[in-house]
Short mmCIF file of C-alpha atoms and ligand atoms in Angstrom, two decimals:
data_model
loop_
_atom_site.label_atom_id
_atom_site.label_comp_id
_atom_site.label_asym_id
_atom_site.label_seq_id
_atom_site.Cartn_x
_atom_site.Cartn_y
_atom_site.Cartn_z
CA MET A 8 10.60 -22.08 11.97
CA GLU A 9 11.95 -18.60 12.68
CA SER A 10 9.37 -15.77 12.63
CA ILE A 11 10.11 -13.42 9.74
CA ILE A 12 9.04 -10.12 8.17
CA ILE A 13 9.04 -9.65 4.39
CA THR A 14 8.64 -6.18 2.91
CA ILE A 15 7.72 -5.24 -0.66
CA ASP A 16 7.94 -1.60 -1.66
CA GLY A 17 7.38 0.08 -4.98
CA ALA A 18 5.37 2.68 -6.84
CA SER A 19 1.67 2.50 -7.65
CA SER A 20 0.37 -0.42 -9.74
CA THR A 21 3.68 -2.25 -10.02
CA GLY A 22 1.99 -5.39 -8.69
CA LYS A 23 3.22 -5.25 -5.07
CA SER A 24 -0.01 -6.46 -3.54
CA SER A 25 -0.41 -9.37 -5.98
CA LEU A 26 3.12 -10.55 -5.23
CA ALA A 27 2.67 -9.99 -1.47
CA LYS A 28 -0.55 -12.01 -1.52
CA ALA A 29 1.09 -14.83 -3.45
CA ILE A 30 4.06 -14.97 -1.05
CA ALA A 31 1.76 -14.87 1.99
CA LYS A 32 -0.32 -17.72 0.55
CA HIS A 33 2.79 -19.78 -0.25
CA TYR A 34 4.07 -19.66 3.35
CA GLY A 35 0.75 -19.31 5.19
CA PHE A 36 1.80 -15.83 6.37
CA LYS A 37 -0.39 -12.78 6.95
CA HIS A 38 -0.49 -10.12 4.20
CA ILE A 39 -0.84 -6.46 5.15
CA ASP A 40 -1.54 -3.96 2.35
CA SER A 41 -0.35 -0.72 3.96
CA GLY A 42 -1.67 1.33 1.02
CA ALA A 43 -5.18 0.18 1.86
CA MET A 44 -4.73 1.73 5.31
CA TYR A 45 -3.92 5.17 3.84
CA ARG A 46 -6.83 4.68 1.48
CA ALA A 47 -9.16 3.90 4.42
CA LEU A 48 -8.19 7.12 6.19
CA THR A 49 -8.73 9.06 2.95
CA PHE A 50 -12.16 7.46 2.55
CA TYR A 51 -13.02 8.43 6.13
CA ALA A 52 -12.00 12.07 5.46
CA GLN A 53 -14.09 12.22 2.27
CA ASP A 54 -17.05 10.48 3.89
CA HIS A 55 -16.98 12.98 6.78
CA ASN A 56 -16.72 15.96 4.46
CA LEU A 57 -13.19 16.86 5.62
CA LEU A 58 -11.61 16.37 2.19
CA ASN A 59 -12.84 17.26 -1.27
CA ASP A 60 -11.58 19.12 -4.35
CA HIS A 61 -11.73 22.44 -2.55
CA LYS A 62 -10.63 21.75 0.99
CA PHE A 63 -8.71 19.42 3.26
CA ASN A 64 -9.37 19.95 6.96
CA VAL A 65 -6.15 18.36 8.23
CA ASP A 66 -6.63 19.58 11.82
CA MET A 67 -10.10 18.09 12.10
CA LEU A 68 -8.91 14.78 10.68
CA ILE A 69 -6.06 14.77 13.21
CA ALA A 70 -8.60 15.43 16.00
CA LYS A 71 -10.66 12.46 14.78
CA LEU A 72 -7.75 9.97 14.75
CA PRO A 73 -8.51 8.53 18.24
CA THR A 74 -11.98 7.54 16.97
CA ILE A 75 -10.68 5.87 13.80
CA ASP A 76 -10.10 2.14 13.87
CA ILE A 77 -8.45 0.59 10.82
CA ASP A 78 -7.78 -3.14 10.66
CA PHE A 79 -8.06 -6.20 8.43
CA THR A 80 -10.44 -9.15 8.53
CA ASN A 81 -9.06 -12.68 8.54
CA ALA A 82 -9.69 -12.66 4.79
CA ASP A 83 -7.42 -9.57 4.48
CA GLU A 84 -10.27 -7.16 3.75
CA ILE A 85 -9.75 -3.61 4.99
CA ARG A 86 -12.10 -2.51 7.74
CA LEU A 87 -12.86 1.01 8.94
CA ASN A 88 -14.58 1.23 12.33
CA GLY A 89 -15.94 -2.28 11.86
CA LYS A 90 -17.18 -1.85 8.28
CA ILE A 91 -15.50 -3.61 5.34
CA ILE A 92 -14.64 -0.98 2.73
CA ASP A 93 -12.58 -2.98 0.22
CA ASP A 94 -14.45 -1.62 -2.80
CA GLU A 95 -14.79 1.95 -1.51
CA VAL A 96 -11.02 2.37 -1.00
CA ARG A 97 -10.30 1.42 -4.63
CA SER A 98 -12.44 4.24 -6.07
CA MET A 99 -10.82 6.91 -8.25
CA GLU A 100 -12.09 9.50 -5.77
CA VAL A 101 -9.94 7.96 -3.04
CA SER A 102 -7.01 7.38 -5.45
CA SER A 103 -7.09 11.04 -6.46
CA LYS A 104 -6.55 12.27 -2.88
CA VAL A 105 -4.76 9.50 -0.98
CA SER A 106 -1.24 10.86 -1.57
CA LEU A 107 -2.24 14.21 -0.03
CA VAL A 108 -3.32 12.40 3.13
CA ALA A 109 -0.25 10.13 3.12
CA LYS A 110 2.23 12.99 3.00
CA GLU A 111 1.14 14.39 6.38
CA PRO A 112 3.61 13.25 9.08
CA LEU A 113 0.96 12.80 11.81
CA PHE A 114 -1.07 10.46 9.64
CA ARG A 115 2.09 8.52 8.83
CA GLN A 116 2.94 8.17 12.54
CA PHE A 117 -0.57 6.85 13.16
CA MET A 118 -0.18 4.23 10.40
CA VAL A 119 3.40 3.23 11.18
CA ALA A 120 2.44 2.47 14.81
CA LYS A 121 -0.41 0.25 13.60
CA GLN A 122 1.75 -1.43 10.96
CA ARG A 123 4.44 -2.28 13.52
CA LYS A 124 1.74 -3.76 15.74
CA PHE A 125 0.44 -5.88 12.84
CA GLY A 126 4.00 -7.11 12.31
CA GLU A 127 4.68 -7.79 16.00
CA LYS A 128 4.19 -11.53 15.86
CA GLY A 129 6.13 -11.92 12.60
CA ASN A 130 5.39 -14.17 9.63
CA VAL A 131 3.99 -11.15 7.82
CA VAL A 132 4.35 -9.87 4.26
CA MET A 133 3.72 -6.12 4.15
CA ASP A 134 3.69 -3.99 1.01
CA GLY A 135 3.81 -0.23 0.55
CA ARG A 136 6.16 2.69 -0.02
CA ASP A 137 8.18 2.92 3.21
CA ILE A 138 7.88 -0.56 4.70
CA GLY A 139 11.51 -1.64 4.21
CA SER A 140 12.91 1.85 4.79
CA VAL A 141 10.92 3.15 7.78
CA VAL A 142 8.37 0.70 9.19
CA PHE A 143 10.62 -2.38 9.34
CA PRO A 144 14.19 -1.30 8.52
CA ASN A 145 15.42 -4.58 10.09
CA ALA A 146 13.05 -6.80 8.09
CA THR A 147 14.34 -10.29 7.33
CA ILE A 148 14.06 -9.75 3.60
CA LYS A 149 13.16 -6.72 1.50
CA PHE A 150 11.99 -6.51 -2.09
CA PHE A 151 11.53 -3.49 -4.34
CA LEU A 152 9.23 -4.03 -7.30
CA GLU A 153 9.50 -1.99 -10.48
CA ALA A 154 7.52 -1.89 -13.72
CA SER A 155 7.38 0.40 -16.75
CA MET A 156 4.72 3.11 -16.87
CA LYS A 157 2.96 1.26 -19.70
CA VAL A 158 2.70 -1.97 -17.71
CA ARG A 159 1.52 -0.07 -14.62
CA ILE A 160 -1.21 1.82 -16.51
CA ASN A 161 -2.45 -1.36 -18.19
CA ARG A 162 -2.52 -3.24 -14.88
CA ARG A 163 -4.49 -0.59 -13.04
CA TYR A 164 -6.85 0.13 -15.95
CA ALA A 165 -7.72 -3.58 -16.31
CA GLU A 166 -8.22 -3.91 -12.54
CA LEU A 167 -10.60 -0.95 -12.40
CA ILE A 168 -12.59 -2.00 -15.47
CA GLU A 169 -12.97 -5.48 -13.99
CA LYS A 170 -14.39 -3.91 -10.83
CA GLY A 171 -16.88 -1.97 -12.96
CA VAL A 172 -15.29 1.45 -12.32
CA GLN A 173 -15.90 3.95 -15.13
CA VAL A 174 -12.45 5.28 -15.98
CA SER A 175 -10.32 6.16 -19.00
CA VAL A 176 -6.70 5.15 -19.68
CA GLU A 177 -5.79 8.87 -19.57
CA GLU A 178 -7.30 9.28 -16.09
CA VAL A 179 -5.41 6.25 -14.81
CA HIS A 180 -2.16 7.55 -16.32
CA ALA A 181 -2.67 11.02 -14.80
CA ASN A 182 -3.44 9.57 -11.36
CA ILE A 183 -0.39 7.30 -11.34
CA ALA A 184 1.91 10.13 -12.51
CA LYS A 185 0.53 12.53 -9.89
CA ARG A 186 0.92 10.02 -7.06
CA ASP A 187 4.46 9.11 -8.23
CA HIS A 188 5.38 12.75 -7.95
CA ILE A 189 3.85 13.36 -4.51
CA ASP A 190 4.99 10.01 -3.04
CA SER A 191 8.58 10.43 -4.24
CA SER A 192 9.05 14.10 -3.40
CA ARG A 193 7.39 14.31 0.04
CA GLU A 194 9.65 15.08 3.01
CA ASP A 195 8.42 12.35 5.34
CA SER A 196 9.24 8.79 4.23
CA PRO A 197 9.41 9.31 0.44
CA LEU A 198 9.33 6.29 -1.84
CA ILE A 199 12.93 5.02 -2.05
CA VAL A 200 14.66 1.72 -2.69
CA PRO A 201 15.35 0.51 0.88
CA GLU A 202 18.89 -0.44 1.82
CA ASN A 203 19.60 -4.13 1.02
CA ALA A 204 16.39 -4.49 -1.00
CA ILE A 205 16.31 -7.05 -3.80
CA LEU A 206 15.13 -5.45 -7.05
CA LEU A 207 12.40 -7.22 -8.99
CA SER A 208 10.83 -6.20 -12.28
CA ASN A 209 7.30 -6.91 -13.37
CA ASP A 210 8.08 -6.05 -17.01
CA LYS A 211 9.63 -9.31 -18.13
CA GLU A 212 8.54 -11.65 -15.37
CA GLY A 213 4.96 -12.66 -14.68
CA LEU A 214 3.60 -13.37 -11.20
CA THR A 215 4.68 -17.04 -11.26
CA GLU A 216 8.29 -16.17 -12.11
CA LEU A 217 8.37 -13.35 -9.55
CA LEU A 218 7.01 -15.70 -6.89
CA ASN A 219 9.72 -18.22 -7.81
CA ILE A 220 12.49 -15.64 -7.51
CA ALA A 221 11.08 -14.31 -4.23
CA THR A 222 10.59 -17.74 -2.61
CA THR A 223 14.12 -18.81 -3.61
CA GLU A 224 15.44 -15.76 -1.72
CA ILE A 225 13.09 -16.21 1.25
CA ASP A 226 13.87 -19.94 1.56
CA LYS A 227 17.51 -19.06 2.21
CA HIS A 228 16.36 -17.34 5.41
CA LEU A 229 14.11 -20.17 6.48
CA LEU A 230 16.78 -22.89 6.45
O1 CDP B 24 -2.46 0.25 -5.10
P1 CDP B 24 -1.56 1.37 -5.46
O2 CDP B 24 -0.24 0.86 -5.88
O3 CDP B 24 -2.17 2.34 -6.39
O4 CDP B 24 -1.29 2.24 -4.17
P2 CDP B 24 -1.49 1.81 -2.69
O5 CDP B 24 -0.42 0.83 -2.30
O6 CDP B 24 -2.90 1.43 -2.47
O7 CDP B 24 -1.17 3.18 -1.92
C1 CDP B 24 -2.01 4.30 -2.05
C2 CDP B 24 -1.23 5.52 -1.61
O8 CDP B 24 -0.97 5.42 -0.20
C3 CDP B 24 0.11 5.73 -2.25
O9 CDP B 24 0.02 6.42 -3.49
C4 CDP B 24 0.84 6.55 -1.18
O10 CDP B 24 0.51 7.91 -1.27
C5 CDP B 24 0.27 6.01 0.10
N1 CDP B 24 1.13 5.02 0.77
C6 CDP B 24 2.16 5.49 1.55
O11 CDP B 24 2.40 6.68 1.60
N2 CDP B 24 2.92 4.62 2.27
C7 CDP B 24 2.69 3.30 2.23
N3 CDP B 24 3.43 2.48 2.97
C8 CDP B 24 1.64 2.81 1.42
C9 CDP B 24 0.88 3.69 0.68
#
């Protein structure tokens, strides 16, 4: 079978990672959640007192990059310098600052190089904001996932509550709206619909239907 790369882009909480995971499981491919990588770097900055509500020491974080190792375990958990930080990266503290980190071009270069390396051997499903547009513009198949604001808020709120995070619907809404604005208006690699991407909507379809649509498209490339 030919080695392929599948990209799924879209805004926050549209369900990209759930669909990416389901596709990866279906074909036995690797799933890479590129958002978790930006979240890991944000967590590092906060944990090392380089980023809080009052300051962001971009230069110091840049200086630290050679000492920062971000990868995934075989079970797709995100690891920062050897430590699994799956729960830490989902905190509201990280969510509230991740887009500020992700808009800096040097941090993007750092991530894009890693993401291309993760995709080197193919048979990868990677989700994010710029995967089909910048990281793998020649990907075998590209999807762009959309959902209404209401669906996105409900998804993220339910996810956080299930994880035991204390949060209100208003906070979730404000965070999603703020990240939409920063992610779509930044100069470097803004969130766009990549050329040739297939549009999917999470409003009408559930995960099973989306997986069906996606696998029908992907199967055409595997014949
Ligand atoms: O899970 P959620 O949809 O909330 O977001 P995420 O995929 O975990 O991404 C967190 C943040 O990382 C986004 O809001 C973007 O600022 C940034 N990001 C990015 O800039 N480029 C990517 N390829 C993935 C994420």
